[in-house]
Coordinates of C-alpha atoms in Angstrom, one line a residue:
Chain A
M405 CA -25.2 -49.6 -28.3
Y406 CA -22.0 -51.5 -28.5
A407 CA -18.6 -49.8 -28.1
I408 CA -17.5 -51.5 -31.3
Q409 CA -19.6 -53.2 -33.9
T410 CA -18.0 -54.4 -37.2
V411 CA -20.2 -55.3 -40.2
D412 CA -18.5 -57.5 -42.7
L413 CA -15.3 -55.6 -42.2
T414 CA -12.8 -56.6 -44.9
K415 CA -9.3 -55.6 -46.0
K416 CA -7.6 -56.9 -49.1
Y417 CA -4.0 -56.2 -50.1
K418 CA -3.8 -57.1 -53.8
D419 CA -4.6 -60.9 -53.8
V420 CA -4.2 -61.3 -50.0
V421 CA -7.3 -61.1 -47.8
A422 CA -5.9 -59.7 -44.5
V423 CA -9.3 -59.4 -42.8
D424 CA -12.2 -61.4 -44.1
R425 CA -15.8 -60.2 -43.4
L426 CA -15.3 -59.6 -39.7
N427 CA -18.5 -59.3 -37.6
L428 CA -17.6 -58.5 -34.0
Q429 CA -19.5 -56.8 -31.2
I430 CA -17.7 -55.4 -28.1
R431 CA -19.5 -54.0 -25.2
K432 CA -18.6 -50.8 -23.4
G433 CA -16.0 -51.1 -20.7
E434 CA -14.9 -54.6 -21.8
L435 CA -11.4 -55.7 -22.3
V436 CA -11.3 -57.9 -25.4
S437 CA -8.1 -59.6 -26.7
L438 CA -7.6 -60.2 -30.3
L439 CA -5.6 -63.4 -30.3
G440 CA -3.9 -65.0 -33.2
V441 CA -0.6 -66.2 -34.6
N442 CA 1.7 -63.8 -36.5
G443 CA 0.0 -62.5 -39.7
A444 CA -3.5 -63.4 -38.5
G445 CA -4.8 -59.9 -39.2
K446 CA -4.9 -58.5 -35.7
T447 CA -2.9 -55.3 -36.4
T448 CA -4.8 -54.7 -39.6
I449 CA -8.1 -54.9 -37.6
V450 CA -6.7 -52.3 -35.2
K451 CA -5.5 -50.1 -38.0
M452 CA -8.9 -50.1 -39.7
L453 CA -10.8 -49.5 -36.4
S454 CA -8.5 -46.6 -35.6
C455 CA -9.0 -45.0 -39.1
L456 CA -5.3 -45.5 -40.0
T457 CA -6.2 -47.6 -43.0
K458 CA -9.5 -47.8 -45.0
P459 CA -11.4 -51.1 -45.2
T460 CA -11.8 -52.5 -48.7
C461 CA -15.5 -53.1 -47.9
G462 CA -17.7 -53.4 -44.9
D463 CA -17.8 -50.9 -42.0
A464 CA -17.3 -50.6 -38.3
F465 CA -19.1 -48.4 -35.7
L466 CA -17.3 -47.1 -32.7
N467 CA -19.8 -45.8 -30.2
G468 CA -22.1 -45.4 -33.2
N469 CA -19.6 -43.5 -35.4
S470 CA -18.7 -45.1 -38.7
I471 CA -15.0 -45.5 -39.5
T472 CA -15.7 -44.9 -43.2
E473 CA -18.0 -41.9 -42.9
N474 CA -17.1 -40.1 -39.7
T475 CA -13.4 -40.5 -39.0
A476 CA -13.1 -37.2 -37.1
A477 CA -15.7 -38.4 -34.6
V478 CA -14.0 -41.8 -34.3
K479 CA -10.6 -40.2 -33.8
S480 CA -12.0 -38.0 -31.0
I481 CA -13.0 -41.0 -28.9
I482 CA -10.1 -43.4 -29.5
A483 CA -6.4 -43.7 -28.7
V484 CA -3.8 -46.2 -30.0
S485 CA -0.6 -47.5 -28.4
P486 CA 1.1 -49.0 -31.4
Q487 CA 3.1 -52.2 -31.5
E488 CA 6.4 -50.2 -31.6
T489 CA 6.8 -48.0 -28.6
A490 CA 6.1 -44.9 -30.7
I491 CA 7.6 -42.3 -28.4
A492 CA 9.7 -39.2 -29.1
R493 CA 13.0 -40.6 -28.0
G494 CA 14.9 -37.3 -27.8
L495 CA 12.3 -35.8 -25.4
S496 CA 11.9 -36.4 -21.7
V497 CA 9.0 -38.4 -20.2
Y498 CA 7.4 -35.1 -19.2
E499 CA 7.9 -33.6 -22.6
N500 CA 6.4 -36.6 -24.3
L501 CA 3.3 -36.3 -22.2
E502 CA 3.2 -32.5 -22.8
L503 CA 3.4 -33.1 -26.5
M504 CA 0.4 -35.4 -26.5
C505 CA -1.5 -32.9 -24.3
G506 CA -0.7 -30.2 -26.9
A507 CA -1.8 -32.5 -29.8
H508 CA -5.1 -33.0 -28.0
G509 CA -5.5 -29.2 -27.6
L510 CA -5.3 -29.2 -23.7
K511 CA -4.7 -25.7 -22.2
R512 CA -1.6 -25.1 -20.2
N513 CA -3.2 -25.5 -16.7
E514 CA -5.1 -28.6 -17.9
Q515 CA -1.8 -30.1 -19.2
K516 CA -0.1 -29.8 -15.8
G517 CA -3.0 -31.5 -14.1
K518 CA -3.2 -34.3 -16.6
I519 CA 0.5 -34.9 -16.5
A520 CA 0.5 -34.9 -12.7
E521 CA -2.4 -37.4 -12.7
L522 CA -0.6 -39.8 -15.2
T523 CA 2.7 -39.4 -13.4
K524 CA 1.1 -40.7 -10.2
Q525 CA -0.9 -43.5 -12.0
F526 CA 2.1 -44.8 -13.9
G527 CA 4.8 -44.2 -11.2
F528 CA 6.8 -41.8 -13.4
E529 CA 8.0 -39.7 -10.5
K530 CA 11.6 -40.8 -10.6
I531 CA 12.0 -40.8 -14.4
I532 CA 9.9 -37.8 -15.3
D533 CA 13.0 -35.8 -16.5
K534 CA 14.8 -38.7 -18.2
K535 CA 15.0 -38.9 -21.9
A536 CA 12.5 -41.4 -23.2
G537 CA 15.1 -43.1 -25.5
R538 CA 17.2 -44.0 -22.5
L539 CA 14.4 -45.8 -20.6
S540 CA 14.1 -49.6 -20.4
G541 CA 11.6 -51.4 -22.7
G542 CA 9.1 -51.8 -19.8
W543 CA 9.1 -48.1 -19.0
Q544 CA 8.9 -47.1 -22.7
R545 CA 5.8 -49.3 -23.0
R546 CA 4.3 -47.7 -19.8
L547 CA 5.0 -44.2 -21.3
S548 CA 3.4 -45.3 -24.6
I549 CA 0.2 -46.3 -22.8
A550 CA 0.2 -43.2 -20.7
M551 CA 0.5 -41.1 -23.9
A552 CA -2.5 -42.9 -25.3
L553 CA -4.6 -42.1 -22.3
I554 CA -4.0 -38.3 -22.5
G555 CA -7.0 -37.6 -24.7
E556 CA -9.2 -39.5 -22.2
P557 CA -10.3 -42.0 -24.9
E558 CA -13.5 -44.0 -24.7
I559 CA -11.8 -46.9 -26.6
L560 CA -8.2 -47.8 -26.3
F561 CA -6.2 -50.0 -28.7
L562 CA -3.2 -51.7 -27.3
D563 CA -1.2 -53.4 -30.0
E564 CA 1.0 -56.1 -28.6
P565 CA 1.7 -54.0 -25.5
T566 CA 4.1 -56.5 -23.8
L567 CA 6.0 -57.8 -26.9
G568 CA 9.6 -58.4 -26.0
L569 CA 9.3 -57.5 -22.3
D570 CA 10.8 -59.6 -19.5
V571 CA 8.5 -61.4 -17.0
L572 CA 8.7 -58.7 -14.4
A573 CA 8.0 -55.8 -16.8
R574 CA 5.2 -57.8 -18.3
S575 CA 3.5 -58.5 -15.0
E576 CA 3.8 -54.8 -14.0
L577 CA 2.2 -53.7 -17.3
W578 CA -0.6 -56.2 -16.8
E579 CA -1.4 -54.5 -13.5
L580 CA -1.7 -51.2 -15.2
I581 CA -3.9 -52.6 -18.0
R582 CA -6.1 -54.4 -15.4
A583 CA -6.6 -51.0 -13.7
L584 CA -8.1 -49.6 -16.9
K585 CA -10.8 -52.2 -16.9
G586 CA -14.3 -50.7 -16.7
M587 CA -13.0 -47.1 -17.2
V588 CA -12.4 -47.5 -20.9
T589 CA -13.1 -50.2 -23.5
V590 CA -9.8 -51.8 -24.3
I591 CA -8.9 -53.8 -27.4
L592 CA -5.7 -55.7 -26.9
T593 CA -3.9 -57.6 -29.6
T594 CA -1.5 -60.3 -28.5
H595 CA -0.2 -63.7 -29.4
Y596 CA 0.6 -64.6 -25.7
M597 CA -2.0 -67.0 -24.5
E598 CA -1.4 -66.3 -20.8
E599 CA -1.8 -62.6 -21.4
A600 CA -5.2 -63.0 -23.1
E601 CA -6.2 -65.4 -20.3
A602 CA -5.1 -63.2 -17.5
L603 CA -6.5 -59.9 -18.8
S604 CA -9.5 -60.4 -21.0
D605 CA -13.2 -60.3 -20.3
R606 CA -13.6 -62.0 -23.7
V607 CA -11.2 -63.3 -26.4
A608 CA -11.6 -63.2 -30.1
I609 CA -9.4 -65.8 -31.9
I610 CA -8.5 -64.8 -35.4
K611 CA -6.9 -66.9 -38.1
D612 CA -6.1 -65.8 -41.7
G613 CA -8.3 -62.7 -41.2
K614 CA -11.3 -64.7 -40.1
L615 CA -13.0 -64.6 -36.7
L616 CA -13.0 -68.2 -35.4
I617 CA -14.6 -67.6 -32.0
H618 CA -15.4 -64.7 -29.7
D619 CA -16.2 -65.7 -26.1
T620 CA -15.0 -65.8 -22.5
V621 CA -11.8 -67.8 -21.7
D622 CA -13.9 -70.3 -19.7
E623 CA -16.4 -70.8 -22.5
I624 CA -13.7 -71.2 -25.1
K625 CA -12.0 -73.9 -22.9
K626 CA -15.4 -75.6 -22.5
I627 CA -16.1 -75.6 -26.2
A628 CA -12.6 -77.0 -26.9
Q629 CA -13.1 -79.6 -24.1
T630 CA -9.9 -78.8 -22.3
D631 CA -8.8 -77.1 -19.0
R632 CA -5.8 -75.4 -20.7
F633 CA -6.4 -72.3 -22.7
E634 CA -3.3 -72.8 -24.8
E635 CA -4.6 -76.2 -25.9
A636 CA -8.0 -74.7 -26.5
F637 CA -6.5 -72.1 -28.8
V638 CA -4.5 -74.7 -30.7
R639 CA -7.6 -76.9 -31.1
I640 CA -9.7 -74.0 -32.4
V641 CA -7.0 -72.7 -34.8
K642 CA -6.3 -76.2 -36.2
G643 CA -10.0 -76.7 -36.7
V644 CA -10.2 -79.7 -34.3
V645 CA -13.3 -78.1 -32.7
R646 CA -15.7 -75.6 -34.4
Chain B
M912 CA -1.9 -24.1 -31.3
K913 CA -1.5 -27.8 -31.9
M914 CA 0.9 -27.3 -34.8
L915 CA 3.2 -25.3 -32.5
T916 CA 3.4 -28.1 -30.0
F917 CA 4.5 -30.4 -32.8
A918 CA 7.0 -27.8 -34.2
K919 CA 8.5 -27.3 -30.7
R920 CA 9.1 -31.0 -30.5
N921 CA 11.0 -31.0 -33.8
I922 CA 13.2 -28.1 -32.8
K923 CA 14.1 -29.9 -29.5
E924 CA 15.0 -33.1 -31.4
F925 CA 17.2 -31.1 -33.7
I926 CA 19.0 -29.1 -31.0
R927 CA 19.6 -32.1 -28.8
D928 CA 21.3 -34.3 -31.4
P929 CA 25.0 -33.5 -31.2
L930 CA 25.4 -34.8 -34.8
N931 CA 23.1 -32.1 -36.1
L932 CA 25.0 -29.5 -34.2
F933 CA 28.3 -30.8 -35.6
F934 CA 27.2 -31.1 -39.3
G935 CA 24.8 -28.1 -39.2
L936 CA 27.1 -25.6 -37.6
G937 CA 30.5 -27.1 -36.9
F938 CA 31.1 -28.6 -40.4
P939 CA 30.4 -25.4 -42.4
I940 CA 32.6 -23.4 -40.0
A941 CA 35.4 -25.9 -40.3
L942 CA 35.1 -25.7 -44.1
I943 CA 35.5 -21.9 -44.0
L944 CA 38.4 -22.1 -41.6
L945 CA 40.2 -24.8 -43.6
L946 CA 39.7 -23.4 -47.1
S947 CA 40.5 -19.9 -45.9
A948 CA 43.8 -21.2 -44.5
I949 CA 44.5 -22.9 -47.8
Q950 CA 43.7 -19.7 -49.7
A951 CA 46.1 -17.8 -47.5
N952 CA 49.0 -20.0 -48.6
I953 CA 48.4 -20.2 -52.4
P954 CA 48.9 -17.6 -55.0
A955 CA 45.8 -18.4 -57.0
K956 CA 42.4 -17.0 -56.0
L957 CA 40.6 -20.4 -55.4
F958 CA 38.7 -19.8 -52.2
E959 CA 38.2 -16.1 -51.9
I960 CA 36.1 -15.5 -48.8
Q961 CA 33.5 -13.3 -50.8
R962 CA 32.8 -16.4 -53.1
L963 CA 33.5 -19.1 -50.6
A964 CA 31.2 -17.9 -47.7
P965 CA 27.9 -17.7 -49.8
G966 CA 28.7 -21.2 -51.3
V967 CA 29.3 -22.8 -47.9
T968 CA 26.0 -21.3 -46.5
V969 CA 24.1 -23.0 -49.3
F970 CA 26.1 -26.2 -49.1
G971 CA 25.4 -26.3 -45.3
L972 CA 21.7 -26.5 -45.9
S973 CA 22.1 -30.0 -47.3
F974 CA 22.6 -31.2 -43.7
I975 CA 19.2 -29.7 -42.8
T976 CA 17.7 -31.8 -45.6
L977 CA 19.4 -34.8 -44.0
F978 CA 17.9 -34.0 -40.6
S979 CA 14.5 -33.2 -42.0
A980 CA 14.3 -36.5 -43.9
T981 CA 15.8 -38.5 -41.0
I982 CA 13.3 -37.3 -38.4
I983 CA 10.3 -37.9 -40.7
A984 CA 11.5 -41.4 -41.7
K985 CA 12.2 -42.3 -38.1
D986 CA 8.8 -41.1 -37.0
R987 CA 7.3 -43.3 -39.6
S988 CA 9.3 -46.4 -38.8
S989 CA 8.8 -46.1 -35.1
S990 CA 5.0 -45.6 -35.5
F991 CA 5.3 -42.3 -33.7
L992 CA 3.5 -40.7 -36.7
Q993 CA 0.9 -43.4 -36.6
R994 CA 0.1 -42.6 -33.0
L995 CA -0.2 -38.9 -33.9
Y996 CA -2.4 -39.6 -36.8
T997 CA -5.0 -40.8 -34.4
T998 CA -5.0 -37.4 -32.5
P999 CA -6.8 -34.3 -33.7
L1000 CA -3.6 -33.0 -35.4
T1001 CA -4.4 -32.3 -39.1
S1002 CA -2.2 -33.0 -42.2
M1003 CA -1.4 -29.3 -42.4
D1004 CA -0.2 -29.4 -38.7
F1005 CA 2.3 -32.1 -39.6
I1006 CA 3.6 -30.5 -42.8
L1007 CA 4.0 -27.0 -41.1
G1008 CA 5.3 -28.6 -38.0
Y1009 CA 8.1 -30.4 -39.9
T1010 CA 8.9 -27.4 -42.2
L1011 CA 8.6 -24.1 -40.3
P1012 CA 11.0 -24.9 -37.3
L1013 CA 13.8 -25.6 -39.7
I1014 CA 13.7 -22.2 -41.4
P1015 CA 15.0 -20.3 -38.3
I1016 CA 17.6 -23.0 -37.8
A1017 CA 18.7 -22.5 -41.5
V1018 CA 18.9 -18.7 -40.9
V1019 CA 21.0 -19.2 -37.7
Q1020 CA 23.3 -21.5 -39.6
C1021 CA 23.7 -18.9 -42.4
I1022 CA 24.4 -16.1 -39.8
V1023 CA 27.0 -18.3 -38.1
C1024 CA 28.7 -19.0 -41.4
Y1025 CA 28.8 -15.2 -42.3
I1026 CA 30.1 -14.3 -38.9
T1027 CA 33.0 -16.8 -39.3
A1028 CA 33.6 -15.4 -42.8
V1029 CA 33.8 -11.9 -41.4
M1030 CA 36.6 -13.1 -39.1
F1031 CA 38.4 -14.1 -42.3
G1032 CA 38.1 -10.8 -44.1
L1033 CA 34.5 -10.6 -45.4
E1034 CA 33.2 -7.1 -45.1
I1035 CA 30.0 -6.5 -43.2
T1036 CA 27.7 -4.9 -45.8
V1037 CA 24.0 -4.5 -46.5
G1038 CA 24.6 -7.2 -49.1
V1039 CA 25.6 -9.7 -46.4
L1040 CA 22.4 -8.9 -44.4
C1041 CA 20.3 -9.3 -47.6
A1042 CA 22.1 -12.6 -48.3
V1043 CA 20.8 -13.9 -44.9
F1044 CA 17.3 -12.9 -45.9
F1045 CA 17.5 -14.6 -49.3
I1046 CA 18.7 -17.8 -47.7
I1047 CA 15.0 -18.4 -46.8
P1048 CA 13.7 -19.5 -50.2
V1049 CA 16.9 -21.6 -50.6
S1050 CA 16.2 -23.2 -47.2
V1051 CA 12.6 -23.9 -48.2
F1052 CA 13.9 -25.9 -51.1
Y1053 CA 16.3 -28.0 -49.0
I1054 CA 13.7 -28.5 -46.2
A1055 CA 11.1 -29.6 -48.7
L1056 CA 13.6 -32.0 -50.2
G1057 CA 13.9 -33.5 -46.7
L1058 CA 10.1 -33.8 -46.3
L1059 CA 10.0 -35.5 -49.7
C1060 CA 12.7 -38.0 -49.0
G1061 CA 11.4 -38.7 -45.4
S1062 CA 8.0 -39.4 -46.9
V1063 CA 9.3 -41.9 -49.4
F1064 CA 12.4 -43.6 -48.0
T1065 CA 13.1 -45.5 -44.8
D1066 CA 15.5 -44.0 -42.2
K1067 CA 18.3 -46.3 -43.4
Q1068 CA 17.8 -45.3 -47.1
V1069 CA 17.6 -41.6 -46.1
G1070 CA 21.1 -41.9 -44.6
G1071 CA 22.5 -43.0 -48.0
I1072 CA 20.4 -40.8 -50.3
C1073 CA 20.4 -37.5 -48.3
G1074 CA 23.6 -38.1 -46.4
A1075 CA 25.8 -39.2 -49.3
L1076 CA 24.0 -38.5 -52.6
L1077 CA 22.5 -35.2 -51.9
T1078 CA 25.5 -33.7 -50.2
N1079 CA 27.7 -34.7 -53.1
L1080 CA 25.2 -33.3 -55.7
S1081 CA 25.0 -30.1 -53.7
A1082 CA 28.8 -30.0 -53.5
W1083 CA 29.8 -30.9 -57.1
L1084 CA 26.9 -29.3 -59.0
S1085 CA 26.8 -26.0 -57.2
G1086 CA 30.1 -24.5 -58.3
V1087 CA 31.1 -23.9 -54.6
W1088 CA 34.5 -25.6 -54.9
F1089 CA 35.4 -24.9 -58.6
D1090 CA 34.2 -22.9 -61.5
L1091 CA 31.7 -24.9 -63.6
E1092 CA 33.0 -23.1 -66.7
L1093 CA 36.3 -25.1 -66.3
V1094 CA 34.4 -28.4 -66.8
G1095 CA 31.8 -27.2 -69.3
G1096 CA 29.8 -29.5 -71.5
A1097 CA 27.0 -31.7 -70.2
F1098 CA 28.3 -31.3 -66.6
K1099 CA 27.7 -27.6 -66.8
K1100 CA 24.3 -28.0 -68.5
I1101 CA 23.1 -30.5 -65.9
S1102 CA 24.3 -28.2 -63.1
Y1103 CA 22.5 -25.2 -64.5
A1104 CA 19.3 -27.2 -64.9
L1105 CA 19.4 -27.9 -61.1
P1106 CA 18.9 -25.3 -58.3
F1107 CA 22.2 -25.7 -56.4
V1108 CA 24.4 -23.5 -58.6
H1109 CA 21.6 -20.9 -59.0
A1110 CA 21.3 -20.7 -55.2
V1111 CA 25.1 -20.2 -54.8
E1112 CA 25.2 -17.6 -57.7
M1113 CA 22.3 -15.7 -56.2
E1114 CA 23.9 -15.5 -52.8
R1115 CA 27.3 -14.5 -54.3
A1116 CA 25.6 -11.7 -56.3
I1117 CA 23.9 -10.4 -53.2
V1118 CA 27.0 -10.5 -51.0
A1119 CA 28.9 -8.6 -53.8
G1120 CA 26.1 -6.0 -53.9
N1121 CA 25.3 -6.8 -57.6
Y1122 CA 21.6 -7.0 -57.0
A1123 CA 20.7 -7.0 -60.7
N1124 CA 22.6 -10.3 -61.0
I1125 CA 20.3 -12.2 -58.7
F1126 CA 18.1 -12.9 -61.7
P1127 CA 17.4 -15.3 -63.2
H1128 CA 18.9 -17.4 -60.3
L1129 CA 16.2 -16.3 -57.9
W1130 CA 13.5 -17.5 -60.2
W1131 CA 15.2 -20.9 -60.5
V1132 CA 15.4 -21.2 -56.7
L1133 CA 11.8 -20.1 -56.3
V1134 CA 10.4 -22.5 -58.9
Y1135 CA 12.4 -25.5 -57.4
A1136 CA 11.4 -24.5 -53.9
V1137 CA 7.7 -24.3 -54.7
G1138 CA 7.7 -27.4 -57.0
T1139 CA 9.6 -29.5 -54.5
L1140 CA 7.4 -28.4 -51.6
A1141 CA 4.2 -29.2 -53.6
L1142 CA 5.6 -32.6 -54.5
A1143 CA 6.7 -33.2 -50.9
V1144 CA 3.2 -32.3 -49.6
L1145 CA 1.6 -34.7 -52.1
L1146 CA 3.9 -37.6 -51.1
F1147 CA 3.6 -36.9 -47.4
L1148 CA -0.2 -37.0 -47.7
R1149 CA 0.0 -40.2 -49.8
Q1150 CA 2.0 -42.0 -47.1
M1151 CA -0.4 -40.7 -44.5
R1152 CA -3.3 -42.4 -46.3
K1153 CA -1.4 -45.7 -46.7

């Protein structure tokens, strides 16, 4: 069974087809990047898979659970770190983690254990009592991912996790994302080529809501007949190679 | 309970924002101080404390609408709500979590206003205690109005609509600052078709001990509170499904 399997998944907004009959299979424990230019449909795919918006037609199955018929079961195994940092800015780092523990129904003693574990994993020791709104962009993104991990999801969606971060903050976040590999199935949306190349087991290139290719970085480069992934992406998106 | 975790977060956000404390508590107190000082120096009975204090307690609630609408609109625009929608929190948890914590805050605001009024000559009577109790249905109307605006407008629009328009409506059409009989005509008719003046008249009747005079004002307040809450819930659920 795949972690994610989409069957002709489609989303239309009036006359615009945001996602067009997407058929995608993602194996358990894989880190797959959805790569595309702005407006390609990456965020819409994540929104449908995380039950935030209903597909116009088609379906998707997350560990066998339909996103159209069994949203409660889907929600119990996923977590989302949205494009915006999506943290409670007036609360401290600890309180943000505590809030998510409460939202997932963790008991008081479980909450303390979970927060201690994430504090160590993400290096929050020195900023644990700081207000989230006063943290740097990099730390806010770290907190956002840590909050998503509280419910111990089987599938984690990271929507543009490093957007707007400086090189150092991006590299630190990559380390954290790499550490998640194998433990959880990760779907990462990005439009940074180097990010997709550095982190992904496989890459799905999307254009105008359509899946152009879904393969490993090496295979994509081979198909596009180039050693550079960025060039391979451009060739595939421009339709130079099919 | 999951809802209480979310409610606790909303209380913390309210208390930690100095602007909320200034407008929620400081501004109504300042109004009582200023207008009582004016009253002490003019021969006409414009701002008698028995009529002024109940009016200011009702007017002060418009700032709770502003806070309620702002926090919801910001949670929507920052994707914080989107993140929480993927957790086991239910739609009822969100609605109660945004509404219930503001009721005790409204009651505290009312008590602070009456304590200030007592310092300026308002007698402590059973009526004053009852007036604190009857602020609850009025506060439900104002909080529901915040839920409604926050579900429909962006955080920037909320600032204009709740911060400027609502506070002005609540001020001019409530009869707090002048007798609506003096204006008469369509202005008076519109005012009495809205709940603001009824809330003020009800509070004044209770403070004066004229309990029979709370009708029909109480009915107006209750109908508007229930109607606004029902509409707010519908609109909140609609934006949740979007």
